[in-house]
Every structure is written in structure tokens, then in C-alpha cells.
Coordinates of C-alpha atoms in Angstrom, one line a residue:
M1 CA -14.6 -7.0 -13.5
S2 CA -14.6 -3.2 -14.2
N3 CA -16.4 -2.3 -11.0
P4 CA -16.6 -4.4 -7.8
A5 CA -20.1 -5.7 -7.4
L6 CA -21.7 -7.3 -4.3
A7 CA -22.5 -11.0 -4.7
S8 CA -26.1 -11.8 -3.7
N9 CA -25.4 -15.4 -2.5
S10 CA -22.2 -15.0 -0.5
L11 CA -20.8 -18.0 1.5
T12 CA -21.6 -18.0 5.2
S13 CA -18.5 -17.6 7.3
F14 CA -18.2 -19.0 10.8
W15 CA -18.5 -15.6 12.3
R16 CA -21.9 -15.1 10.7
T17 CA -23.5 -18.4 11.9
E18 CA -25.2 -16.5 14.8
P19 CA -27.0 -13.6 13.0
H20 CA -27.7 -10.5 15.2
R21 CA -31.3 -9.1 15.2
L22 CA -30.0 -6.1 13.1
D23 CA -28.4 -8.3 10.5
S24 CA -31.1 -7.4 7.8
Y25 CA -32.6 -4.5 9.7
R26 CA -34.2 -1.3 8.4
S27 CA -35.0 1.4 10.9
T28 CA -37.7 2.9 8.6
E29 CA -39.6 1.3 5.8
A30 CA -38.5 4.0 3.3
L31 CA -35.3 5.9 3.0
P32 CA -35.4 9.3 4.7
Q33 CA -35.5 12.1 2.1
E34 CA -32.5 13.8 3.7
C35 CA -30.1 13.8 6.6
D36 CA -26.9 15.4 7.9
L37 CA -24.6 12.4 7.3
V38 CA -24.8 9.3 5.2
V39 CA -22.3 6.5 5.9
I40 CA -22.0 3.9 3.2
G41 CA -21.0 0.6 4.6
A42 CA -22.0 -1.2 7.8
G43 CA -18.8 -3.0 8.5
Y44 CA -16.0 -2.4 11.0
A45 CA -15.1 1.0 9.4
G46 CA -18.5 2.4 8.9
V47 CA -19.8 1.4 12.3
S48 CA -16.6 2.5 14.0
V49 CA -16.7 6.0 12.6
T50 CA -20.4 6.2 13.4
H51 CA -19.6 5.2 17.0
H52 CA -17.0 7.8 17.4
I53 CA -19.2 10.6 15.9
L54 CA -21.8 9.7 18.5
E55 CA -19.2 9.7 21.2
Q56 CA -17.8 13.1 20.2
T57 CA -21.2 14.8 20.1
D58 CA -23.6 16.0 22.8
P59 CA -26.8 13.8 22.8
S60 CA -28.9 17.0 22.4
N61 CA -27.1 18.1 19.3
R62 CA -26.2 15.0 17.3
P63 CA -26.4 15.0 13.5
S64 CA -29.0 12.8 11.8
I65 CA -27.1 9.8 10.5
V66 CA -28.2 7.1 7.9
I67 CA -26.0 4.0 7.3
L68 CA -26.6 2.4 4.0
E69 CA -25.4 -1.2 3.5
G70 CA -25.7 -3.2 0.3
R71 CA -26.3 -6.6 1.9
E72 CA -26.6 -7.6 5.6
A73 CA -24.8 -5.6 8.3
C74 CA -21.2 -6.7 8.7
S75 CA -21.4 -9.1 5.8
G76 CA -18.1 -8.0 4.1
A77 CA -14.5 -8.6 5.1
T78 CA -15.0 -7.9 8.8
G79 CA -17.5 -10.7 9.0
R80 CA -15.2 -13.0 7.1
N81 CA -11.7 -12.4 8.4
G82 CA -9.4 -14.5 10.6
G83 CA -10.4 -12.9 13.9
H84 CA -7.0 -11.5 14.5
L85 CA -6.3 -8.2 16.4
K86 CA -2.7 -8.3 15.5
P87 CA -0.4 -5.3 15.1
D88 CA 2.8 -5.5 13.0
P89 CA 5.7 -4.2 15.1
Y90 CA 8.7 -5.3 12.9
N91 CA 7.9 -6.7 9.4
R92 CA 5.9 -4.3 7.2
V93 CA 7.0 -1.3 9.3
A94 CA 10.6 -2.1 8.5
T95 CA 9.8 -1.8 4.8
L96 CA 7.9 1.5 5.5
A97 CA 11.0 2.8 7.3
E98 CA 13.1 2.1 4.1
E99 CA 10.5 3.8 1.9
Y100 CA 9.3 6.7 4.1
G101 CA 11.7 7.1 7.0
I102 CA 11.8 5.8 10.5
D103 CA 9.6 8.4 12.0
A104 CA 6.7 7.7 9.6
A105 CA 7.1 4.0 10.1
T106 CA 7.2 4.3 13.9
E107 CA 3.9 6.3 13.8
V108 CA 2.3 3.3 12.0
A109 CA 3.8 0.7 14.5
E110 CA 2.7 2.7 17.5
F111 CA -0.8 3.4 16.1
E112 CA -1.4 -0.3 15.5
A113 CA -0.1 -1.3 18.9
K114 CA -2.6 1.0 20.5
H115 CA -5.4 -0.9 19.1
V116 CA -5.0 -3.9 21.5
D117 CA -5.7 -1.7 24.5
A118 CA -8.3 0.4 22.6
I119 CA -10.4 -2.6 21.7
R120 CA -9.9 -4.2 25.2
N121 CA -11.1 -0.9 26.7
I122 CA -14.2 -0.6 24.6
V123 CA -15.1 -4.3 25.1
E124 CA -14.8 -3.9 28.9
K125 CA -16.6 -0.6 29.0
E126 CA -19.5 -1.7 26.9
K127 CA -19.5 -5.3 28.2
I128 CA -19.3 -6.6 24.7
D129 CA -19.7 -10.4 24.4
C130 CA -17.3 -11.0 21.5
D131 CA -14.8 -13.6 22.8
L132 CA -12.0 -11.1 23.1
S133 CA -8.7 -12.7 24.2
V134 CA -5.7 -10.5 24.7
T135 CA -2.7 -12.7 24.4
E136 CA 0.6 -13.0 22.5
A137 CA 1.0 -13.3 18.8
V138 CA 3.7 -15.7 17.6
D139 CA 5.1 -15.1 14.2
V140 CA 6.9 -18.3 13.1
Q141 CA 9.4 -18.7 10.3
T142 CA 10.0 -22.2 8.8
D143 CA 12.5 -21.0 6.1
D144 CA 16.0 -20.2 7.1
L145 CA 16.6 -17.5 4.5
H146 CA 13.4 -15.7 5.3
A147 CA 14.1 -16.0 9.1
R148 CA 17.4 -14.3 8.6
S149 CA 15.8 -11.5 6.5
L150 CA 13.2 -10.8 9.1
K151 CA 15.8 -10.8 11.9
E152 CA 17.8 -8.2 10.0
K153 CA 14.6 -6.0 9.7
Y154 CA 13.9 -6.5 13.4
D155 CA 17.5 -5.5 14.3
R156 CA 17.3 -2.4 12.2
M157 CA 14.0 -1.3 13.8
V158 CA 15.3 -2.0 17.3
A159 CA 18.5 0.0 16.6
S160 CA 16.4 2.9 15.3
G161 CA 14.5 3.1 18.7
C162 CA 11.1 2.0 17.5
E163 CA 9.3 1.2 20.7
P164 CA 6.8 -1.4 19.5
T165 CA 9.7 -3.3 17.9
K166 CA 11.8 -3.1 21.1
R167 CA 8.8 -4.7 22.9
T168 CA 8.9 -7.6 20.5
R169 CA 10.8 -10.7 21.6
Y170 CA 12.9 -12.7 19.2
I171 CA 13.4 -16.4 19.7
G172 CA 16.1 -18.2 17.8
A173 CA 16.4 -21.6 16.2
E174 CA 17.4 -23.4 19.4
E175 CA 14.1 -22.6 21.1
A176 CA 11.7 -21.7 18.3
E177 CA 10.0 -25.1 17.8
T178 CA 9.6 -25.8 21.6
F179 CA 8.3 -22.2 22.2
S180 CA 5.9 -22.1 19.3
G181 CA 4.8 -25.8 19.0
V182 CA 5.2 -25.4 15.2
K183 CA 7.2 -28.2 13.5
G184 CA 10.4 -27.1 11.8
A185 CA 10.3 -23.6 13.3
K186 CA 13.6 -21.8 12.5
A187 CA 12.8 -18.6 14.5
C188 CA 9.9 -16.7 15.8
F189 CA 8.8 -13.3 17.2
T190 CA 6.2 -12.7 19.9
Y191 CA 4.4 -9.6 21.0
A192 CA 1.1 -8.4 22.4
A193 CA -2.0 -9.1 20.3
G194 CA -5.5 -10.4 20.6
H195 CA -8.3 -12.3 18.8
L196 CA -12.0 -12.0 18.9
W197 CA -15.4 -12.6 17.2
P198 CA -15.3 -9.5 14.9
Y199 CA -19.0 -9.7 13.8
K200 CA -20.2 -9.6 17.4
L201 CA -18.0 -6.6 18.2
V202 CA -19.3 -4.6 15.2
M203 CA -22.9 -5.6 15.8
H204 CA -22.8 -4.5 19.4
L205 CA -21.6 -1.1 18.4
L206 CA -24.1 -0.9 15.6
E207 CA -27.0 -1.8 17.9
K208 CA -25.9 1.0 20.3
A209 CA -25.9 3.4 17.4
V210 CA -29.4 2.5 16.3
Q211 CA -30.6 2.9 19.9
Q212 CA -29.1 6.4 19.8
G213 CA -31.2 7.3 16.7
V214 CA -29.0 6.2 13.8
N215 CA -31.1 5.0 10.8
L216 CA -29.8 1.7 9.5
Q217 CA -30.8 0.6 6.0
T218 CA -29.5 -2.9 5.0
H219 CA -30.0 -4.5 1.6
T220 CA -29.7 -1.0 0.0
V221 CA -27.1 -1.0 -2.8
V222 CA -25.7 2.4 -3.6
R223 CA -25.5 2.9 -7.3
S224 CA -24.0 6.3 -7.5
I225 CA -23.4 9.6 -5.7
I226 CA -23.9 13.0 -7.3
R227 CA -22.8 16.4 -5.9
S228 CA -25.1 19.3 -6.5
T229 CA -23.7 22.1 -8.7
E230 CA -25.5 24.7 -6.6
S231 CA -23.0 26.1 -4.1
S232 CA -25.8 27.1 -1.7
S233 CA -27.3 23.7 -1.4
A234 CA -27.8 22.6 2.2
H235 CA -27.7 18.9 1.2
P236 CA -25.2 18.8 -1.7
W237 CA -24.9 15.0 -1.9
T238 CA -27.6 12.9 -3.6
I239 CA -27.1 9.2 -3.0
H240 CA -28.9 7.0 -5.6
T241 CA -29.7 3.5 -4.3
A242 CA -31.8 0.6 -5.6
R243 CA -34.6 1.8 -3.2
G244 CA -34.6 5.5 -4.1
T245 CA -32.5 8.6 -3.3
I246 CA -31.4 10.3 -0.1
K247 CA -29.8 13.8 0.2
A248 CA -27.0 14.5 2.7
R249 CA -24.9 17.3 4.0
K250 CA -21.9 15.1 4.4
L251 CA -20.9 11.7 3.1
I252 CA -18.5 9.0 4.3
V253 CA -17.6 6.1 2.0
A254 CA -16.6 3.0 4.1
T255 CA -16.9 0.2 1.5
N256 CA -13.3 -0.9 1.4
G257 CA -13.0 -3.4 -1.5
Y258 CA -16.0 -2.0 -3.2
T259 CA -14.9 1.6 -3.1
S260 CA -14.3 2.2 -6.8
S261 CA -17.9 1.3 -7.6
I262 CA -18.9 4.5 -5.8
L263 CA -15.7 6.6 -6.1
P264 CA -14.3 5.8 -9.6
Q265 CA -11.1 7.8 -8.8
Y266 CA -10.1 5.0 -6.6
K267 CA -10.1 2.4 -9.4
N268 CA -6.8 0.5 -9.3
R269 CA -5.9 2.3 -6.0
I270 CA -8.2 0.2 -3.9
V271 CA -8.7 -3.2 -5.5
P272 CA -11.0 -6.0 -4.4
V273 CA -8.9 -9.1 -3.5
R274 CA -10.4 -12.4 -2.4
G275 CA -9.0 -14.2 0.6
T276 CA -9.7 -17.5 2.1
C277 CA -10.4 -18.7 5.7
S278 CA -11.4 -21.9 7.4
R279 CA -12.5 -23.3 10.7
I280 CA -10.8 -26.5 11.9
V281 CA -12.3 -28.7 14.6
A282 CA -10.8 -31.5 16.7
P283 CA -13.2 -34.2 18.0
P284 CA -13.5 -33.9 21.9
N285 CA -12.0 -37.4 22.3
H286 CA -9.0 -36.6 20.2
P287 CA -7.9 -33.0 21.1
G288 CA -4.5 -31.6 20.3
P289 CA -2.4 -29.6 22.8
T290 CA -4.2 -26.5 23.9
L291 CA -3.1 -23.4 22.0
T292 CA -3.1 -20.1 24.0
R293 CA -1.5 -17.7 21.4
S294 CA -2.4 -16.5 18.0
Y295 CA -0.1 -17.4 15.1
T296 CA 1.3 -16.4 11.8
I297 CA 3.3 -19.2 10.1
R298 CA 5.6 -17.8 7.4
H299 CA 6.6 -20.7 5.2
N300 CA 8.9 -18.5 3.1
S301 CA 9.0 -14.9 1.9
W302 CA 5.7 -14.9 0.1
N303 CA 3.6 -17.7 1.6
Y304 CA 2.1 -17.5 5.1
D305 CA -1.0 -18.6 7.0
Y306 CA -2.5 -17.1 10.2
L307 CA -4.6 -18.7 12.9
I308 CA -6.3 -18.2 16.2
P309 CA -7.5 -20.7 18.8
R310 CA -11.1 -20.4 20.0
K311 CA -12.6 -21.1 23.4
D312 CA -14.7 -23.8 21.9
G313 CA -11.5 -25.7 20.9
S314 CA -11.7 -24.9 17.2
I315 CA -9.1 -23.2 15.2
V316 CA -9.7 -20.4 12.6
V317 CA -7.0 -20.6 9.9
G318 CA -6.6 -18.3 6.9
G319 CA -4.2 -18.1 4.0
A320 CA -3.8 -21.0 1.5
R321 CA -1.9 -18.8 -0.8
P322 CA -0.2 -21.6 -2.8
A323 CA -3.7 -22.9 -3.7
F324 CA -4.6 -19.9 -5.8
I325 CA -1.7 -17.4 -6.2
D326 CA -0.7 -18.6 -9.7
N327 CA -4.2 -17.9 -11.0
P328 CA -4.6 -14.1 -10.4
D329 CA -8.1 -14.2 -12.1
S330 CA -9.3 -16.2 -9.1
W331 CA -8.4 -13.6 -6.5
Y332 CA -7.1 -10.2 -7.9
N333 CA -9.8 -7.7 -8.8
V334 CA -12.4 -10.2 -7.7
S335 CA -15.5 -9.2 -5.7
D336 CA -17.4 -12.5 -5.7
D337 CA -17.5 -14.1 -2.3
S338 CA -20.1 -16.7 -3.2
R339 CA -17.6 -19.5 -3.9
V340 CA -14.3 -20.9 -2.8
L341 CA -11.7 -22.7 -4.8
E342 CA -11.6 -26.4 -4.3
S343 CA -7.8 -26.3 -4.1
A344 CA -8.1 -23.9 -1.2
V345 CA -10.5 -26.3 0.6
R346 CA -8.0 -29.2 0.2
Y347 CA -5.2 -27.0 1.5
F348 CA -6.7 -26.8 5.0
D349 CA -7.3 -30.6 5.3
G350 CA -4.8 -32.0 7.8
Y351 CA -3.4 -28.6 8.5
M352 CA -3.0 -28.9 12.3
Q353 CA -1.5 -32.4 11.9
R354 CA 1.1 -31.2 9.4
H355 CA 2.2 -28.1 11.3
F356 CA 1.7 -28.5 15.1
V357 CA 3.6 -30.8 17.4
G358 CA 1.2 -33.1 19.3
W359 CA -1.7 -32.8 16.8
E360 CA -0.7 -35.8 14.7
Q361 CA -3.4 -38.0 16.2
S362 CA -6.0 -35.3 16.8
H363 CA -8.3 -36.2 13.9
A364 CA -8.8 -32.5 13.4
Y365 CA -10.9 -31.8 10.3
T366 CA -12.0 -28.8 8.2
D367 CA -15.5 -27.8 9.3
R368 CA -16.0 -24.8 7.1
V369 CA -14.2 -22.8 4.4
W370 CA -15.2 -19.3 3.2
T371 CA -14.0 -16.3 1.3
G372 CA -14.1 -12.6 1.9
I373 CA -13.3 -9.5 -0.2
M374 CA -10.6 -7.2 1.1
G375 CA -9.8 -3.7 -0.1
Y376 CA -6.2 -4.0 -1.1
S377 CA -4.5 -0.6 -1.5
S378 CA -2.1 -0.3 -4.4
D379 CA 0.6 1.1 -2.2
G380 CA -0.3 -1.1 0.8
L381 CA -1.5 1.8 3.0
P382 CA -5.0 2.8 4.0
H383 CA -6.8 5.7 2.5
V384 CA -8.3 7.9 5.3
G385 CA -9.5 11.5 5.1
L386 CA -11.2 14.0 2.8
V387 CA -11.5 12.7 -0.7
P388 CA -9.0 14.8 -2.8
G389 CA -10.7 17.7 -4.6
E390 CA -14.0 17.3 -2.7
E391 CA -15.7 18.9 0.2
S392 CA -17.8 17.2 2.8
Q393 CA -16.9 13.7 1.4
W394 CA -14.6 11.4 3.2
I395 CA -13.2 7.9 2.8
I396 CA -11.9 5.2 5.1
G397 CA -10.8 2.1 3.3
G398 CA -8.0 0.2 1.6
F399 CA -6.7 -1.7 4.7
T400 CA -5.1 -4.6 2.7
G401 CA -6.4 -7.4 5.0
H402 CA -4.9 -5.7 8.0
G403 CA -7.8 -3.6 9.2
M404 CA -8.4 -5.0 12.7
P405 CA -5.4 -3.1 14.2
Q406 CA -6.0 0.0 12.1
I407 CA -9.6 0.8 11.6
F408 CA -11.1 1.6 15.1
L409 CA -8.7 4.5 15.9
A410 CA -8.5 5.6 12.3
A411 CA -12.3 6.0 12.5
E412 CA -11.8 8.1 15.7
G413 CA -9.6 10.5 13.8
L414 CA -11.9 10.6 10.8
A415 CA -14.8 11.5 13.1
K416 CA -12.8 14.6 14.2
M417 CA -12.4 15.7 10.6
V418 CA -16.1 15.2 9.8
L419 CA -17.4 16.9 13.0
K420 CA -14.9 19.6 13.5
G421 CA -13.3 20.2 10.2
M422 CA -10.0 19.2 11.7
N423 CA -7.0 18.9 9.4
F424 CA -5.6 15.4 8.9
E425 CA -2.3 16.3 10.6
N426 CA -4.0 17.3 13.8
T427 CA -6.0 14.0 14.3
G428 CA -3.1 11.9 15.5
L429 CA -3.4 9.5 12.6
P430 CA -0.2 8.2 10.9
R431 CA 0.8 10.6 8.1
L432 CA 1.0 7.7 5.7
F433 CA -2.7 6.9 6.0
E434 CA -3.8 10.2 4.5
T435 CA -5.6 9.9 1.1
T436 CA -4.0 12.4 -1.3
Q437 CA -4.2 13.3 -5.0
E438 CA -0.5 12.2 -5.2
R439 CA -1.4 8.7 -4.1
L440 CA -4.3 8.6 -6.5
D441 CA -2.1 9.7 -9.4
S442 CA 0.7 7.2 -8.5
T443 CA 1.3 4.3 -10.9
E444 CA 2.8 2.1 -8.1
N445 CA 1.0 -1.1 -7.6
T446 CA 2.2 -3.5 -5.0
I447 CA -0.6 -5.9 -5.8
A448 CA 0.6 -6.5 -9.4
Y449 CA 4.1 -6.7 -8.0
A450 CA 3.0 -9.5 -5.6
I451 CA 1.6 -11.5 -8.5
F452 CA 4.8 -11.5 -10.5
K453 CA 7.3 -11.0 -7.6
P454 CA 6.2 -13.3 -4.8
E455 CA 8.7 -11.8 -2.3
A456 CA 6.5 -8.7 -2.1
P457 CA 4.0 -8.4 0.9
A458 CA 1.0 -10.6 0.3
A459 CA -2.7 -10.0 0.9
K460 CA -4.4 -11.7 3.8
L461 CA -7.9 -11.9 5.1

């Protein structure tokens, strides 16, 4: 698949079973001829940066904004993920510390940790009904060797003074199974996190933006963007869509896994990767023990699942890597979310009974399985900022299945760049998130490495 293409008949995730009134909304029958700002993508990234732009401008002097979305609003990875709001205070950041230094890694850890309070604050302020639960994450290891490896990473980060790691509690083999409720737990880590209904969060912010005058155009596939060769042009960007063209002063690309179809320079730098999620239900007369935390279960160095308990008693579980990892053509550089592998469906059958103490007689069953397309960055880091070599064109994408604790505040920083011309280093964003020509030119590819070297970090949805 040379360029990632939107599937027209995508599977319905659990999060999209209650469509919002703006799901397939168009503010106007036809596209406006021109505007100040076009945002391509109506998912978590596109809607968040629109929200922050509106928050950072006076109502009497706001730019005219048009959001273009190829399918329904929030129909991409945000509407298909595992519902986690889960920072990483000790694992990936320890690898970043080895590659880029402790200061750069600590910036990422602290930035992610801030998202728990940031999302809680916006939910409380806006009274957003999105089932947000701020709780603890429990990362469980069931393999001795991997447990020791993670403990060594954790110890190094604590010794370095990384505050998010220092706030993370380690639980050893003697208590791990009792504390976590996971069978065969060898160790675990626990820290502040949350989980929510991501579609409802995004759609609330989108509705507010539309009420403030933002023009939303769903089912409007962007085919190409062209910059005017006239330096004096007031609207240098022409966006060609399936429904006509629109000219813009500024342009933000927030299409994540589909980025390279619009920005070809990001081909092989942001690659579409298909992940798998499920919803598991226990009959009311056979419930398992109540879960109050969110989980990652690391079976070994390359295979892990992640899950959240819901207020309705169901469990959302994602992962199933052993079901497809040996067949890269089924998940790597794949943008089709219209089908799910049968082997992945079978993987989730009996999941709670296999892994959780007290769930053996629960009769829990798989209610729904779906897929979603992530934007997997070749170096495992997001791309945020001014597109290298361009003016008035920005990108926010490549979150490698880890966008929930990165996107909202990254969008706040990007809004400062778009509105005020602020340099990246003055936004407060982690230095490693900046999109640069050096990163585009790099031949590093952690995705390919993950295919042939399973100990590398794996994609998640």
C-alpha cells in the first residue's frame, strides 16, 4: 500500500456505538472558498489543536477555521483505542534516557504525567460526560527475565532523579499477584493514570468548537495540498478534496496514520499500523471480582495486552500481538480498518478467565472486536511543529499508539506556534517531539526492528 487510504466500511468500535449528532455533520452545504486556517483531521489531535486555538484567541478576533475529515468525526484511532489515559513513567522513557540523555527523557515523562490532571481539569470545567476515571495503572510482568529488566530500568530512572519515575511504586514477586489480581504476576509497577470514553471527550470539544463558529466538513477526503508559487498570496494553500477546493492562509495536518497520503515527505516516517481491541462482558449473574485499576500485562519483552474496567462492568482489552505479529502484511503499513483477523478474535476468548484471579467461573465472553489504524513513528516519537522547509504548515501526528497522554498538551503548544509564530523551544513541549529535517532524513526504523527483533517496543492501539 503506497499511500494510506481511508476504508469506507470500517468496523464499528464500542466507543462509536452511540454516535454524536455531529458524527457526519457539515456546517455548510458547500466548502467555503477560503479561510484563515484549515485543520485536516477531526480526531483527538485536530480537535484538540482547534480547541486550544479558540481558547488562546479573543472571541472578537478569532481566525476562520475549517476542519476537514475524510470519514465521520473521530472515526480514526481515537475512536478505536483502548480508552487508556496512561503515561509511561519508567519503561520507554528509560530507553529514551539511554538514547538522548536523562534531561530529554525526563521532559517526556513529566509531559505525559501532566495529561492526567489536564484531562481531568478540562472534563470538570466543561462538565464532559465521558466516563473519566482517574485511578492507578498497574503494569504487570509475568516473565521473570523481563521483570528484572524493567526493574533495572526503573532503578536507573529513580537514581537519575526523574520525578515521575520516583512517584511510581514497585511491587515485587511476593506481593505482585495479590496486589494485581493477575495470575502468575512476577512483579508490577503502579502509578497515576486514568481511563475514559475517548470519542465522547473529542465530540464534546468538537461541538463546542462548532458552536464557536468552526466549520466542520465530514466525509471530505483530502486528495492533495498545493502551495502557491506567488509569494504575495494571502491564501497560499489550496486544499483539493473530493468535494472541491478550499484556500487557506495556514494549514495543520492532524491525520496521524494517514499523514503520508497528504505529506509525502513523511512516507516511512509515519506509517499506518493496525491494532486490535475488544470488549469483554461478564453476565450479571456471573461477575468476576470488581476491577478498579487499569492494566498492562506484559507477558514477555515483546508481547503485552492492556485493559480498562468500565462502569457498566465490561472490560476493554487491546493487544493480541501473538495472533498477527508473524504476518507483517496484516498490520504493518496497513490502513484498512474494515476487518479483523480471526486469530485475533479467538485470542480474546476466555481472556479474563485465563489471566485474572476469581474470574474462572465468570462466563465472561467477547462482545465485540475491532481494529484501528495508528500512526507509528519510525523513531517512536511524535512529530509536532512546523513542517520542515515549509511556512504556515504544521503537523501533529505519529503518536505510535500512545497519543492519549501526549496529544492534548502537544496541541496546546502547537496552537501557540500557529497563532503567535512561537518557536518550538518556547512552547514547553518536549524537545524530542519536534519534527525536523534530520528526523525525516533518518533511516532509523523501529517498526521494522520490531518485526524482526521482538524485544523492541511494540505498537499498541
